[in-house]
Amino acid sequence: MKVAVITFPGSNCDYDLYKAAQQVGGDASFIWHRERGIEGYDAVLLPGGFSYGDYLRAGAIARMSPIMEDVISFANAGGPVLGICNGFQILCESGLLPGALMHNNSLKFESKDVLLRVERADTMFTADYKAGQILRIPIAHGEGNYEADKETLEALEAEGRVVFRYVNAAGETSANANPNGSWHNIAGITNRAGNVLGMMPHPERAMEELLGSTDGVALFTSMVASLQTS
Amino acid sequence: MSQYRLEVRVKPRPGLLDPQGKAIHHSLNSLGWEGVSDIRVGKAIYVDMEADSPDAALEAAEAMCRKLLANPVTEDFEVSMVGELEGAGS
């Protein structure tokens, strides 16, 4: 499986994503944002970080990078695209995912482990999880408060496109388990076709017992498995 | 062609939580301005550009807002002409 990790100026999780992809048997390469063409790749990963210093709005300027035109075509043709943290913000800015990520309602940069509930275990990104499974995965963001207009939010729920939610230890979507004020504790969503996933938490930082959690591994193994069977 | 300066105001949509505004609001209240009932924080962007006419410059600035300067999900924008810049253009 050939995996493209897109690097923008200010990306800082690109090596983590590269390592995560390699760990599950992917053949990862970096693509600089000014390059063109992602032919021959099986999946695209958009890393976390602070592309363009989050100037204007997080992800807004990265979205205009030359490579994003190719990423949008790749996604529209059904290619799997995973955006994490700043990558999620870029996906929203690009229109591949609906809504926007606003400032955390805490006004703080939230950097800590959170608990996530897997809402859908039937996506290409989550097949190796069980529905309802609770994961411990780190977050590190100042703008992760997911918002959209009422119609969009209702459609996301009705179509089952919320893949991860912030929960407490009992697995409930309580307000105090929500680190940023996201509507309905949303931590990750897919597009309608299910081939684009955006999420604020960092599964690529939960790949080794030594670093506190291996709960992110199944996300990457799910992607690899779905590409091998398709 | 003349050189124009435009002001673009981008502001959070009504009803959307504006945590920055909320923090400033609380701070103003605690400084004694108890009558302050709401604060919304937006941004002003100044664009200097060449255009055939003021209308063409305004139109371009609105297109910039739709494409990049504002996020239609969370922000509204207004564009106004500051004026023609002297000593530029031909």
PDB file of C-alpha atoms in Angstrom:
ATOM      1  CA  MET A   1       0.000   0.000   0.000  1.00  0.00           C
ATOM      2  CA  LYS A   2       1.533   3.292  -1.112  1.00  0.00           C
ATOM      3  CA  VAL A   3       0.723   6.081   1.309  1.00  0.00           C
ATOM      4  CA  ALA A   4       1.284   9.782   0.668  1.00  0.00           C
ATOM      5  CA  VAL A   5       1.924  12.007   3.689  1.00  0.00           C
ATOM      6  CA  ILE A   6       1.411  15.603   2.581  1.00  0.00           C
ATOM      7  CA  THR A   7       3.765  18.048   4.258  1.00  0.00           C
ATOM      8  CA  PHE A   8       2.834  21.715   4.526  1.00  0.00           C
ATOM      9  CA  PRO A   9       5.051  24.446   5.928  1.00  0.00           C
ATOM     10  CA  GLY A  10       4.261  24.164   9.636  1.00  0.00           C
ATOM     11  CA  SER A  11       3.182  20.514   9.636  1.00  0.00           C
ATOM     12  CA  ASN A  12       4.653  18.814  12.702  1.00  0.00           C
ATOM     13  CA  CYS A  13       3.043  15.371  12.815  1.00  0.00           C
ATOM     14  CA  ASP A  14       4.179  14.310   9.363  1.00  0.00           C
ATOM     15  CA  TYR A  15       6.951  12.044  10.686  1.00  0.00           C
ATOM     16  CA  ASP A  16       4.600  10.479  13.227  1.00  0.00           C
ATOM     17  CA  LEU A  17       2.141   9.689  10.443  1.00  0.00           C
ATOM     18  CA  TYR A  18       4.914   8.352   8.239  1.00  0.00           C
ATOM     19  CA  LYS A  19       6.057   6.066  11.067  1.00  0.00           C
ATOM     20  CA  ALA A  20       2.500   4.952  11.807  1.00  0.00           C
ATOM     21  CA  ALA A  21       1.952   4.028   8.153  1.00  0.00           C
ATOM     22  CA  GLN A  22       5.260   2.137   8.017  1.00  0.00           C
ATOM     23  CA  GLN A  23       4.481   0.320  11.278  1.00  0.00           C
ATOM     24  CA  VAL A  24       1.370  -1.292   9.744  1.00  0.00           C
ATOM     25  CA  GLY A  25       3.175  -2.270   6.554  1.00  0.00           C
ATOM     26  CA  GLY A  26       2.428   0.791   4.430  1.00  0.00           C
ATOM     27  CA  ASP A  27       4.987   2.155   1.983  1.00  0.00           C
ATOM     28  CA  ALA A  28       4.935   5.814   2.998  1.00  0.00           C
ATOM     29  CA  SER A  29       6.444   8.841   1.247  1.00  0.00           C
ATOM     30  CA  PHE A  30       6.321  12.541   1.921  1.00  0.00           C
ATOM     31  CA  ILE A  31       4.861  14.870  -0.678  1.00  0.00           C
ATOM     32  CA  TRP A  32       5.689  18.562  -0.348  1.00  0.00           C
ATOM     33  CA  HIS A  33       2.637  20.790  -0.651  1.00  0.00           C
ATOM     34  CA  ARG A  34       3.937  22.575  -3.741  1.00  0.00           C
ATOM     35  CA  GLU A  35       4.325  19.361  -5.709  1.00  0.00           C
ATOM     36  CA  ARG A  36       1.638  18.053  -8.015  1.00  0.00           C
ATOM     37  CA  GLY A  37       0.345  14.566  -8.671  1.00  0.00           C
ATOM     38  CA  ILE A  38      -0.532  11.688  -6.369  1.00  0.00           C
ATOM     39  CA  GLU A  39      -0.970   9.045  -9.058  1.00  0.00           C
ATOM     40  CA  GLY A  40      -0.045   5.579  -7.911  1.00  0.00           C
ATOM     41  CA  TYR A  41      -0.819   6.230  -4.239  1.00  0.00           C
ATOM     42  CA  ASP A  42      -3.458   4.189  -2.417  1.00  0.00           C
ATOM     43  CA  ALA A  43      -4.105   6.575   0.464  1.00  0.00           C
ATOM     44  CA  VAL A  44      -3.422  10.184   1.449  1.00  0.00           C
ATOM     45  CA  LEU A  45      -2.677  11.354   4.985  1.00  0.00           C
ATOM     46  CA  LEU A  46      -2.922  15.021   6.015  1.00  0.00           C
ATOM     47  CA  PRO A  47      -0.862  15.581   9.162  1.00  0.00           C
ATOM     48  CA  GLY A  48      -1.377  17.726  12.223  1.00  0.00           C
ATOM     49  CA  GLY A  49       0.587  20.859  12.944  1.00  0.00           C
ATOM     50  CA  PHE A  50       0.197  24.548  12.323  1.00  0.00           C
ATOM     51  CA  SER A  51       0.314  24.940   8.564  1.00  0.00           C
ATOM     52  CA  TYR A  52       1.127  28.559   7.701  1.00  0.00           C
ATOM     53  CA  GLY A  53       1.125  29.359  11.401  1.00  0.00           C
ATOM     54  CA  ASP A  54      -2.689  28.998  11.455  1.00  0.00           C
ATOM     55  CA  TYR A  55      -2.752  32.467   9.865  1.00  0.00           C
ATOM     56  CA  LEU A  56      -6.180  33.697   8.751  1.00  0.00           C
ATOM     57  CA  ARG A  57      -7.896  30.480   9.941  1.00  0.00           C
ATOM     58  CA  ALA A  58      -6.416  27.076  10.778  1.00  0.00           C
ATOM     59  CA  GLY A  59      -6.016  25.195   7.488  1.00  0.00           C
ATOM     60  CA  ALA A  60      -7.305  28.021   5.284  1.00  0.00           C
ATOM     61  CA  ILE A  61      -4.058  28.759   3.478  1.00  0.00           C
ATOM     62  CA  ALA A  62      -2.857  25.136   3.290  1.00  0.00           C
ATOM     63  CA  ARG A  63      -6.113  24.338   1.557  1.00  0.00           C
ATOM     64  CA  MET A  64      -4.969  26.558  -1.345  1.00  0.00           C
ATOM     65  CA  SER A  65      -1.719  24.598  -1.808  1.00  0.00           C
ATOM     66  CA  PRO A  66      -1.188  23.138  -5.296  1.00  0.00           C
ATOM     67  CA  ILE A  67      -1.250  19.531  -4.016  1.00  0.00           C
ATOM     68  CA  MET A  68      -4.707  20.038  -2.501  1.00  0.00           C
ATOM     69  CA  GLU A  69      -6.272  20.136  -5.953  1.00  0.00           C
ATOM     70  CA  ASP A  70      -4.950  16.620  -6.471  1.00  0.00           C
ATOM     71  CA  VAL A  71      -6.051  15.522  -3.001  1.00  0.00           C
ATOM     72  CA  ILE A  72      -9.574  16.781  -3.725  1.00  0.00           C
ATOM     73  CA  SER A  73      -9.698  14.885  -7.057  1.00  0.00           C
ATOM     74  CA  PHE A  74      -8.288  11.775  -5.356  1.00  0.00           C
ATOM     75  CA  ALA A  75     -10.967  11.961  -2.623  1.00  0.00           C
ATOM     76  CA  ASN A  76     -13.757  12.631  -5.097  1.00  0.00           C
ATOM     77  CA  ALA A  77     -12.685   9.537  -7.033  1.00  0.00           C
ATOM     78  CA  GLY A  78     -13.125   7.474  -3.845  1.00  0.00           C
ATOM     79  CA  GLY A  79      -9.492   7.446  -2.661  1.00  0.00           C
ATOM     80  CA  PRO A  80      -9.062   7.195   1.112  1.00  0.00           C
ATOM     81  CA  VAL A  81      -8.007  10.442   2.790  1.00  0.00           C
ATOM     82  CA  LEU A  82      -7.332  10.751   6.513  1.00  0.00           C
ATOM     83  CA  GLY A  83      -6.863  14.199   8.060  1.00  0.00           C
ATOM     84  CA  ILE A  84      -5.748  14.464  11.663  1.00  0.00           C
ATOM     85  CA  CYS A  85      -5.936  17.670  13.732  1.00  0.00           C
ATOM     86  CA  ASN A  86      -4.674  20.368  11.345  1.00  0.00           C
ATOM     87  CA  GLY A  87      -5.399  17.822   8.602  1.00  0.00           C
ATOM     88  CA  PHE A  88      -9.056  17.758   9.732  1.00  0.00           C
ATOM     89  CA  GLN A  89      -9.113  21.566   9.657  1.00  0.00           C
ATOM     90  CA  ILE A  90      -7.704  21.509   6.104  1.00  0.00           C
ATOM     91  CA  LEU A  91     -10.353  18.964   5.037  1.00  0.00           C
ATOM     92  CA  CYS A  92     -13.111  21.247   6.354  1.00  0.00           C
ATOM     93  CA  GLU A  93     -11.614  24.306   4.689  1.00  0.00           C
ATOM     94  CA  SER A  94     -11.330  22.392   1.411  1.00  0.00           C
ATOM     95  CA  GLY A  95     -14.985  21.374   1.491  1.00  0.00           C
ATOM     96  CA  LEU A  96     -14.177  17.634   1.512  1.00  0.00           C
ATOM     97  CA  LEU A  97     -15.812  17.579   4.938  1.00  0.00           C
ATOM     98  CA  PRO A  98     -18.623  19.894   6.061  1.00  0.00           C
ATOM     99  CA  GLY A  99     -18.466  22.353   8.934  1.00  0.00           C
ATOM    100  CA  ALA A 100     -15.601  24.148  10.629  1.00  0.00           C
ATOM    101  CA  LEU A 101     -13.334  23.835  13.660  1.00  0.00           C
ATOM    102  CA  MET A 102     -13.612  26.838  15.910  1.00  0.00           C
ATOM    103  CA  HIS A 103     -11.639  27.948  18.968  1.00  0.00           C
ATOM    104  CA  ASN A 104     -11.990  25.611  21.929  1.00  0.00           C
ATOM    105  CA  ASN A 105     -14.700  26.896  24.224  1.00  0.00           C
ATOM    106  CA  SER A 106     -12.188  26.581  27.092  1.00  0.00           C
ATOM    107  CA  LEU A 107     -10.060  29.246  25.332  1.00  0.00           C
ATOM    108  CA  LYS A 108      -7.098  27.000  26.060  1.00  0.00           C
ATOM    109  CA  PHE A 109      -4.825  24.902  23.932  1.00  0.00           C
ATOM    110  CA  GLU A 110      -5.842  21.426  25.100  1.00  0.00           C
ATOM    111  CA  SER A 111      -2.998  18.927  25.186  1.00  0.00           C
ATOM    112  CA  LYS A 112      -3.852  15.703  26.993  1.00  0.00           C
ATOM    113  CA  ASP A 113      -5.164  12.181  26.582  1.00  0.00           C
ATOM    114  CA  VAL A 114      -8.896  11.919  25.941  1.00  0.00           C
ATOM    115  CA  LEU A 115     -11.296   9.010  25.769  1.00  0.00           C
ATOM    116  CA  LEU A 116     -13.058   8.365  22.500  1.00  0.00           C
ATOM    117  CA  ARG A 117     -15.981   6.110  21.759  1.00  0.00           C
ATOM    118  CA  VAL A 118     -15.965   4.343  18.400  1.00  0.00           C
ATOM    119  CA  GLU A 119     -19.385   5.090  16.944  1.00  0.00           C
ATOM    120  CA  ARG A 120     -18.904   3.253  13.674  1.00  0.00           C
ATOM    121  CA  ALA A 121     -16.820   0.127  13.269  1.00  0.00           C
ATOM    122  CA  ASP A 122     -17.990  -0.427   9.709  1.00  0.00           C
ATOM    123  CA  THR A 123     -15.861   2.223   8.002  1.00  0.00           C
ATOM    124  CA  MET A 124     -12.607   1.585   6.157  1.00  0.00           C
ATOM    125  CA  PHE A 125     -10.822   3.456   8.955  1.00  0.00           C
ATOM    126  CA  THR A 126     -12.357   1.641  11.916  1.00  0.00           C
ATOM    127  CA  ALA A 127     -13.084  -1.965  10.891  1.00  0.00           C
ATOM    128  CA  ASP A 128     -10.474  -3.282  13.348  1.00  0.00           C
ATOM    129  CA  TYR A 129     -12.274  -1.605  16.266  1.00  0.00           C
ATOM    130  CA  LYS A 130     -15.537  -2.683  17.850  1.00  0.00           C
ATOM    131  CA  ALA A 131     -18.529  -0.347  17.878  1.00  0.00           C
ATOM    132  CA  GLY A 132     -18.741   1.201  21.333  1.00  0.00           C
ATOM    133  CA  GLN A 133     -15.066   0.519  22.088  1.00  0.00           C
ATOM    134  CA  ILE A 134     -13.395   3.184  24.234  1.00  0.00           C
ATOM    135  CA  LEU A 135      -9.986   4.436  23.105  1.00  0.00           C
ATOM    136  CA  ARG A 136      -7.379   6.514  24.890  1.00  0.00           C
ATOM    137  CA  ILE A 137      -5.809   8.873  22.368  1.00  0.00           C
ATOM    138  CA  PRO A 138      -4.036  12.211  22.814  1.00  0.00           C
ATOM    139  CA  ILE A 139      -5.298  15.555  21.583  1.00  0.00           C
ATOM    140  CA  ALA A 140      -3.273  18.747  21.104  1.00  0.00           C
ATOM    141  CA  HIS A 141      -5.235  21.626  19.623  1.00  0.00           C
ATOM    142  CA  GLY A 142      -6.563  25.118  20.185  1.00  0.00           C
ATOM    143  CA  GLU A 143      -9.220  24.946  17.510  1.00  0.00           C
ATOM    144  CA  GLY A 144     -11.107  21.681  17.643  1.00  0.00           C
ATOM    145  CA  ASN A 145     -14.602  22.861  18.430  1.00  0.00           C
ATOM    146  CA  TYR A 146     -16.631  21.295  15.647  1.00  0.00           C
ATOM    147  CA  GLU A 147     -19.494  23.443  14.377  1.00  0.00           C
ATOM    148  CA  ALA A 148     -21.732  23.434  11.342  1.00  0.00           C
ATOM    149  CA  ASP A 149     -25.193  24.727  10.492  1.00  0.00           C
ATOM    150  CA  LYS A 150     -28.139  22.873  12.008  1.00  0.00           C
ATOM    151  CA  GLU A 151     -29.055  21.111   8.773  1.00  0.00           C
ATOM    152  CA  THR A 152     -25.521  19.746   8.326  1.00  0.00           C
ATOM    153  CA  LEU A 153     -25.300  18.583  11.936  1.00  0.00           C
ATOM    154  CA  GLU A 154     -28.628  16.795  11.724  1.00  0.00           C
ATOM    155  CA  ALA A 155     -27.572  15.152   8.457  1.00  0.00           C
ATOM    156  CA  LEU A 156     -24.279  13.973  10.012  1.00  0.00           C
ATOM    157  CA  GLU A 157     -26.191  12.250  12.802  1.00  0.00           C
ATOM    158  CA  ALA A 158     -28.956  10.891  10.565  1.00  0.00           C
ATOM    159  CA  GLU A 159     -26.442   9.437   8.125  1.00  0.00           C
ATOM    160  CA  GLY A 160     -24.248   7.993  10.884  1.00  0.00           C
ATOM    161  CA  ARG A 161     -21.190   9.951   9.836  1.00  0.00           C
ATOM    162  CA  VAL A 162     -19.921  10.667  13.343  1.00  0.00           C
ATOM    163  CA  VAL A 163     -17.145   8.096  13.790  1.00  0.00           C
ATOM    164  CA  PHE A 164     -15.629   9.174  17.146  1.00  0.00           C
ATOM    165  CA  ARG A 165     -17.028  11.067  20.125  1.00  0.00           C
ATOM    166  CA  TYR A 166     -15.381  12.358  23.305  1.00  0.00           C
ATOM    167  CA  VAL A 167     -16.667  10.395  26.287  1.00  0.00           C
ATOM    168  CA  ASN A 168     -16.016   9.929  29.999  1.00  0.00           C
ATOM    169  CA  ALA A 169     -14.717   6.739  31.608  1.00  0.00           C
ATOM    170  CA  ALA A 170     -18.253   5.365  31.677  1.00  0.00           C
ATOM    171  CA  GLY A 171     -18.455   5.845  27.916  1.00  0.00           C
ATOM    172  CA  GLU A 172     -20.978   8.691  28.155  1.00  0.00           C
ATOM    173  CA  THR A 173     -20.841  11.868  26.081  1.00  0.00           C
ATOM    174  CA  SER A 174     -20.803  14.200  29.069  1.00  0.00           C
ATOM    175  CA  ALA A 175     -19.942  17.896  28.855  1.00  0.00           C
ATOM    176  CA  ASN A 176     -16.854  17.480  31.039  1.00  0.00           C
ATOM    177  CA  ALA A 177     -15.498  14.792  28.705  1.00  0.00           C
ATOM    178  CA  ASN A 178     -15.685  17.272  25.840  1.00  0.00           C
ATOM    179  CA  PRO A 179     -12.323  19.077  25.611  1.00  0.00           C
ATOM    180  CA  ASN A 180     -13.306  21.787  23.146  1.00  0.00           C
ATOM    181  CA  GLY A 181     -17.054  22.333  23.053  1.00  0.00           C
ATOM    182  CA  SER A 182     -17.703  20.333  19.880  1.00  0.00           C
ATOM    183  CA  TRP A 183     -21.338  19.850  19.043  1.00  0.00           C
ATOM    184  CA  HIS A 184     -22.545  16.437  20.324  1.00  0.00           C
ATOM    185  CA  ASN A 185     -18.963  15.712  21.475  1.00  0.00           C
ATOM    186  CA  ILE A 186     -17.896  15.122  17.877  1.00  0.00           C
ATOM    187  CA  ALA A 187     -14.231  14.116  17.571  1.00  0.00           C
ATOM    188  CA  GLY A 188     -14.238  12.711  14.033  1.00  0.00           C
ATOM    189  CA  ILE A 189     -16.521  12.539  11.006  1.00  0.00           C
ATOM    190  CA  THR A 190     -16.525  11.100   7.516  1.00  0.00           C
ATOM    191  CA  ASN A 191     -17.823  12.384   4.225  1.00  0.00           C
ATOM    192  CA  ARG A 192     -20.990  10.851   2.820  1.00  0.00           C
ATOM    193  CA  ALA A 193     -19.115   8.259   0.738  1.00  0.00           C
ATOM    194  CA  GLY A 194     -17.085   7.218   3.783  1.00  0.00           C
ATOM    195  CA  ASN A 195     -13.641   7.541   2.177  1.00  0.00           C
ATOM    196  CA  VAL A 196     -12.619  10.787   3.898  1.00  0.00           C
ATOM    197  CA  LEU A 197     -12.137  10.858   7.679  1.00  0.00           C
ATOM    198  CA  GLY A 198     -11.268  13.954   9.684  1.00  0.00           C
ATOM    199  CA  MET A 199     -10.507  13.743  13.391  1.00  0.00           C
ATOM    200  CA  MET A 200      -8.941  16.015  15.999  1.00  0.00           C
ATOM    201  CA  PRO A 201      -7.308  13.326  18.217  1.00  0.00           C
ATOM    202  CA  HIS A 202      -3.939  11.879  17.190  1.00  0.00           C
ATOM    203  CA  PRO A 203      -4.031   8.089  16.627  1.00  0.00           C
ATOM    204  CA  GLU A 204      -0.509   8.323  15.175  1.00  0.00           C
ATOM    205  CA  ARG A 205       0.677   9.290  18.661  1.00  0.00           C
ATOM    206  CA  ALA A 206      -0.939   6.192  20.170  1.00  0.00           C
ATOM    207  CA  MET A 207       1.091   3.523  18.394  1.00  0.00           C
ATOM    208  CA  GLU A 208       3.462   2.306  21.125  1.00  0.00           C
ATOM    209  CA  GLU A 209       2.948   0.990  24.650  1.00  0.00           C
ATOM    210  CA  LEU A 210       6.028   2.949  25.665  1.00  0.00           C
ATOM    211  CA  LEU A 211       4.273   6.200  24.716  1.00  0.00           C
ATOM    212  CA  GLY A 212       1.155   5.434  26.733  1.00  0.00           C
ATOM    213  CA  SER A 213      -1.287   3.881  24.311  1.00  0.00           C
ATOM    214  CA  THR A 214      -1.558   1.610  21.317  1.00  0.00           C
ATOM    215  CA  ASP A 215      -5.202   2.461  20.689  1.00  0.00           C
ATOM    216  CA  GLY A 216      -4.357   4.235  17.434  1.00  0.00           C
ATOM    217  CA  VAL A 217      -2.870   1.168  15.738  1.00  0.00           C
ATOM    218  CA  ALA A 218      -6.204  -0.345  14.678  1.00  0.00           C
ATOM    219  CA  LEU A 219      -7.074   2.761  12.684  1.00  0.00           C
ATOM    220  CA  PHE A 220      -4.053   2.275  10.459  1.00  0.00           C
ATOM    221  CA  THR A 221      -4.423  -1.523  10.251  1.00  0.00           C
ATOM    222  CA  SER A 222      -8.071  -0.995   9.247  1.00  0.00           C
ATOM    223  CA  MET A 223      -6.992   1.268   6.392  1.00  0.00           C
ATOM    224  CA  VAL A 224      -4.377  -1.211   5.179  1.00  0.00           C
ATOM    225  CA  ALA A 225      -6.798  -4.138   5.369  1.00  0.00           C
ATOM    226  CA  SER A 226      -9.515  -2.276   3.454  1.00  0.00           C
ATOM    227  CA  LEU A 227      -7.055  -1.443   0.683  1.00  0.00           C
ATOM    228  CA  GLN A 228      -5.817  -5.000   0.438  1.00  0.00           C
ATOM    229  CA  THR A 229      -9.308  -6.428   0.066  1.00  0.00           C
ATOM    230  CA  SER A 230     -10.548  -3.810  -2.388  1.00  0.00           C
TER     231      SER A 230
ATOM    232  CA  MET B   1      -5.786  51.444 -13.692  1.00  0.00           C
ATOM    233  CA  SER B   2      -5.781  53.018 -10.260  1.00  0.00           C
ATOM    234  CA  GLN B   3      -4.578  51.850  -6.901  1.00  0.00           C
ATOM    235  CA  TYR B   4      -7.286  51.403  -4.259  1.00  0.00           C
ATOM    236  CA  ARG B   5      -7.340  50.515  -0.582  1.00  0.00           C
ATOM    237  CA  LEU B   6     -10.227  48.376   0.632  1.00  0.00           C
ATOM    238  CA  GLU B   7     -11.262  47.312   4.081  1.00  0.00           C
ATOM    239  CA  VAL B   8     -12.612  43.811   4.585  1.00  0.00           C
ATOM    240  CA  ARG B   9     -14.365  43.117   7.885  1.00  0.00           C
ATOM    241  CA  VAL B  10     -14.764  39.466   8.807  1.00  0.00           C
ATOM    242  CA  LYS B  11     -16.909  38.695  11.823  1.00  0.00           C
ATOM    243  CA  PRO B  12     -18.256  35.605  13.570  1.00  0.00           C
ATOM    244  CA  ARG B  13     -21.774  34.629  12.527  1.00  0.00           C
ATOM    245  CA  PRO B  14     -24.495  35.696  14.976  1.00  0.00           C
ATOM    246  CA  GLY B  15     -25.351  32.930  17.403  1.00  0.00           C
ATOM    247  CA  LEU B  16     -22.018  31.134  17.077  1.00  0.00           C
ATOM    248  CA  LEU B  17     -19.976  30.958  20.226  1.00  0.00           C
ATOM    249  CA  ASP B  18     -17.105  33.444  20.110  1.00  0.00           C
ATOM    250  CA  PRO B  19     -14.832  32.387  23.000  1.00  0.00           C
ATOM    251  CA  GLN B  20     -12.451  35.262  22.397  1.00  0.00           C
ATOM    252  CA  GLY B  21     -15.305  37.762  22.608  1.00  0.00           C
ATOM    253  CA  LYS B  22     -16.586  36.050  25.733  1.00  0.00           C
ATOM    254  CA  ALA B  23     -13.207  36.347  27.470  1.00  0.00           C
ATOM    255  CA  ILE B  24     -12.906  40.049  26.596  1.00  0.00           C
ATOM    256  CA  HIS B  25     -16.494  40.600  27.697  1.00  0.00           C
ATOM    257  CA  HIS B  26     -15.770  39.120  31.132  1.00  0.00           C
ATOM    258  CA  SER B  27     -12.604  41.144  31.435  1.00  0.00           C
ATOM    259  CA  LEU B  28     -14.408  44.404  30.607  1.00  0.00           C
ATOM    260  CA  ASN B  29     -17.141  43.563  33.124  1.00  0.00           C
ATOM    261  CA  SER B  30     -14.556  42.933  35.817  1.00  0.00           C
ATOM    262  CA  LEU B  31     -12.839  46.236  34.990  1.00  0.00           C
ATOM    263  CA  GLY B  32     -16.072  47.991  35.888  1.00  0.00           C
ATOM    264  CA  TRP B  33     -17.864  48.263  32.548  1.00  0.00           C
ATOM    265  CA  GLU B  34     -20.823  46.347  33.876  1.00  0.00           C
ATOM    266  CA  GLY B  35     -23.067  47.702  31.147  1.00  0.00           C
ATOM    267  CA  VAL B  36     -21.189  45.760  28.471  1.00  0.00           C
ATOM    268  CA  SER B  37     -23.568  42.980  27.507  1.00  0.00           C
ATOM    269  CA  ASP B  38     -21.763  41.342  24.591  1.00  0.00           C
ATOM    270  CA  ILE B  39     -18.470  41.372  22.711  1.00  0.00           C
ATOM    271  CA  ARG B  40     -17.885  39.823  19.305  1.00  0.00           C
ATOM    272  CA  VAL B  41     -14.385  39.775  17.857  1.00  0.00           C
ATOM    273  CA  GLY B  42     -13.791  39.877  14.135  1.00  0.00           C
ATOM    274  CA  LYS B  43     -10.898  41.021  12.034  1.00  0.00           C
ATOM    275  CA  ALA B  44     -10.167  43.811   9.613  1.00  0.00           C
ATOM    276  CA  ILE B  45      -8.091  43.066   6.533  1.00  0.00           C
ATOM    277  CA  TYR B  46      -6.727  45.920   4.392  1.00  0.00           C
ATOM    278  CA  VAL B  47      -6.260  45.172   0.728  1.00  0.00           C
ATOM    279  CA  ASP B  48      -4.285  47.494  -1.559  1.00  0.00           C
ATOM    280  CA  MET B  49      -4.874  46.635  -5.177  1.00  0.00           C
ATOM    281  CA  GLU B  50      -4.903  47.851  -8.719  1.00  0.00           C
ATOM    282  CA  ALA B  51      -8.253  47.900 -10.506  1.00  0.00           C
ATOM    283  CA  ASP B  52     -10.049  49.608 -13.377  1.00  0.00           C
ATOM    284  CA  SER B  53     -12.626  51.227 -11.115  1.00  0.00           C
ATOM    285  CA  PRO B  54     -13.767  51.314  -7.488  1.00  0.00           C
ATOM    286  CA  ASP B  55     -16.564  48.893  -8.377  1.00  0.00           C
ATOM    287  CA  ALA B  56     -14.131  46.438  -9.929  1.00  0.00           C
ATOM    288  CA  ALA B  57     -11.960  46.622  -6.804  1.00  0.00           C
ATOM    289  CA  LEU B  58     -14.970  45.982  -4.545  1.00  0.00           C
ATOM    290  CA  GLU B  59     -16.074  43.088  -6.673  1.00  0.00           C
ATOM    291  CA  ALA B  60     -12.605  41.536  -6.521  1.00  0.00           C
ATOM    292  CA  ALA B  61     -12.455  41.928  -2.744  1.00  0.00           C
ATOM    293  CA  GLU B  62     -15.813  40.184  -2.381  1.00  0.00           C
ATOM    294  CA  ALA B  63     -14.538  37.322  -4.515  1.00  0.00           C
ATOM    295  CA  MET B  64     -11.446  37.120  -2.253  1.00  0.00           C
ATOM    296  CA  CYS B  65     -13.750  36.805   0.760  1.00  0.00           C
ATOM    297  CA  ARG B  66     -15.712  33.977  -0.808  1.00  0.00           C
ATOM    298  CA  LYS B  67     -12.564  32.136  -1.864  1.00  0.00           C
ATOM    299  CA  LEU B  68     -10.229  32.666   1.085  1.00  0.00           C
ATOM    300  CA  LEU B  69     -10.677  35.565   3.488  1.00  0.00           C
ATOM    301  CA  ALA B  70     -13.887  34.382   5.195  1.00  0.00           C
ATOM    302  CA  ASN B  71     -15.216  30.942   6.076  1.00  0.00           C
ATOM    303  CA  PRO B  72     -18.866  30.840   5.006  1.00  0.00           C
ATOM    304  CA  VAL B  73     -19.669  28.290   7.742  1.00  0.00           C
ATOM    305  CA  THR B  74     -18.700  30.539  10.617  1.00  0.00           C
ATOM    306  CA  GLU B  75     -18.127  34.070   9.381  1.00  0.00           C
ATOM    307  CA  ASP B  76     -19.850  36.958   7.632  1.00  0.00           C
ATOM    308  CA  PHE B  77     -17.981  39.646   5.749  1.00  0.00           C
ATOM    309  CA  GLU B  78     -18.385  43.234   4.594  1.00  0.00           C
ATOM    310  CA  VAL B  79     -16.218  45.047   2.112  1.00  0.00           C
ATOM    311  CA  SER B  80     -15.824  48.810   1.879  1.00  0.00           C
ATOM    312  CA  MET B  81     -13.713  51.243  -0.107  1.00  0.00           C
ATOM    313  CA  VAL B  82     -11.206  53.201   1.964  1.00  0.00           C
ATOM    314  CA  GLY B  83     -10.157  55.241  -1.047  1.00  0.00           C
ATOM    315  CA  GLU B  84      -7.907  55.700  -4.002  1.00  0.00           C
ATOM    316  CA  LEU B  85      -4.190  55.728  -3.191  1.00  0.00           C
ATOM    317  CA  GLU B  86      -2.233  58.689  -4.473  1.00  0.00           C
ATOM    318  CA  GLY B  87       0.848  58.481  -6.637  1.00  0.00           C
ATOM    319  CA  ALA B  88       0.062  55.054  -7.998  1.00  0.00           C
ATOM    320  CA  GLY B  89      -1.365  53.782 -11.247  1.00  0.00           C
ATOM    321  CA  SER B  90      -1.088  55.537 -14.591  1.00  0.00           C
TER     322      SER B  90
END
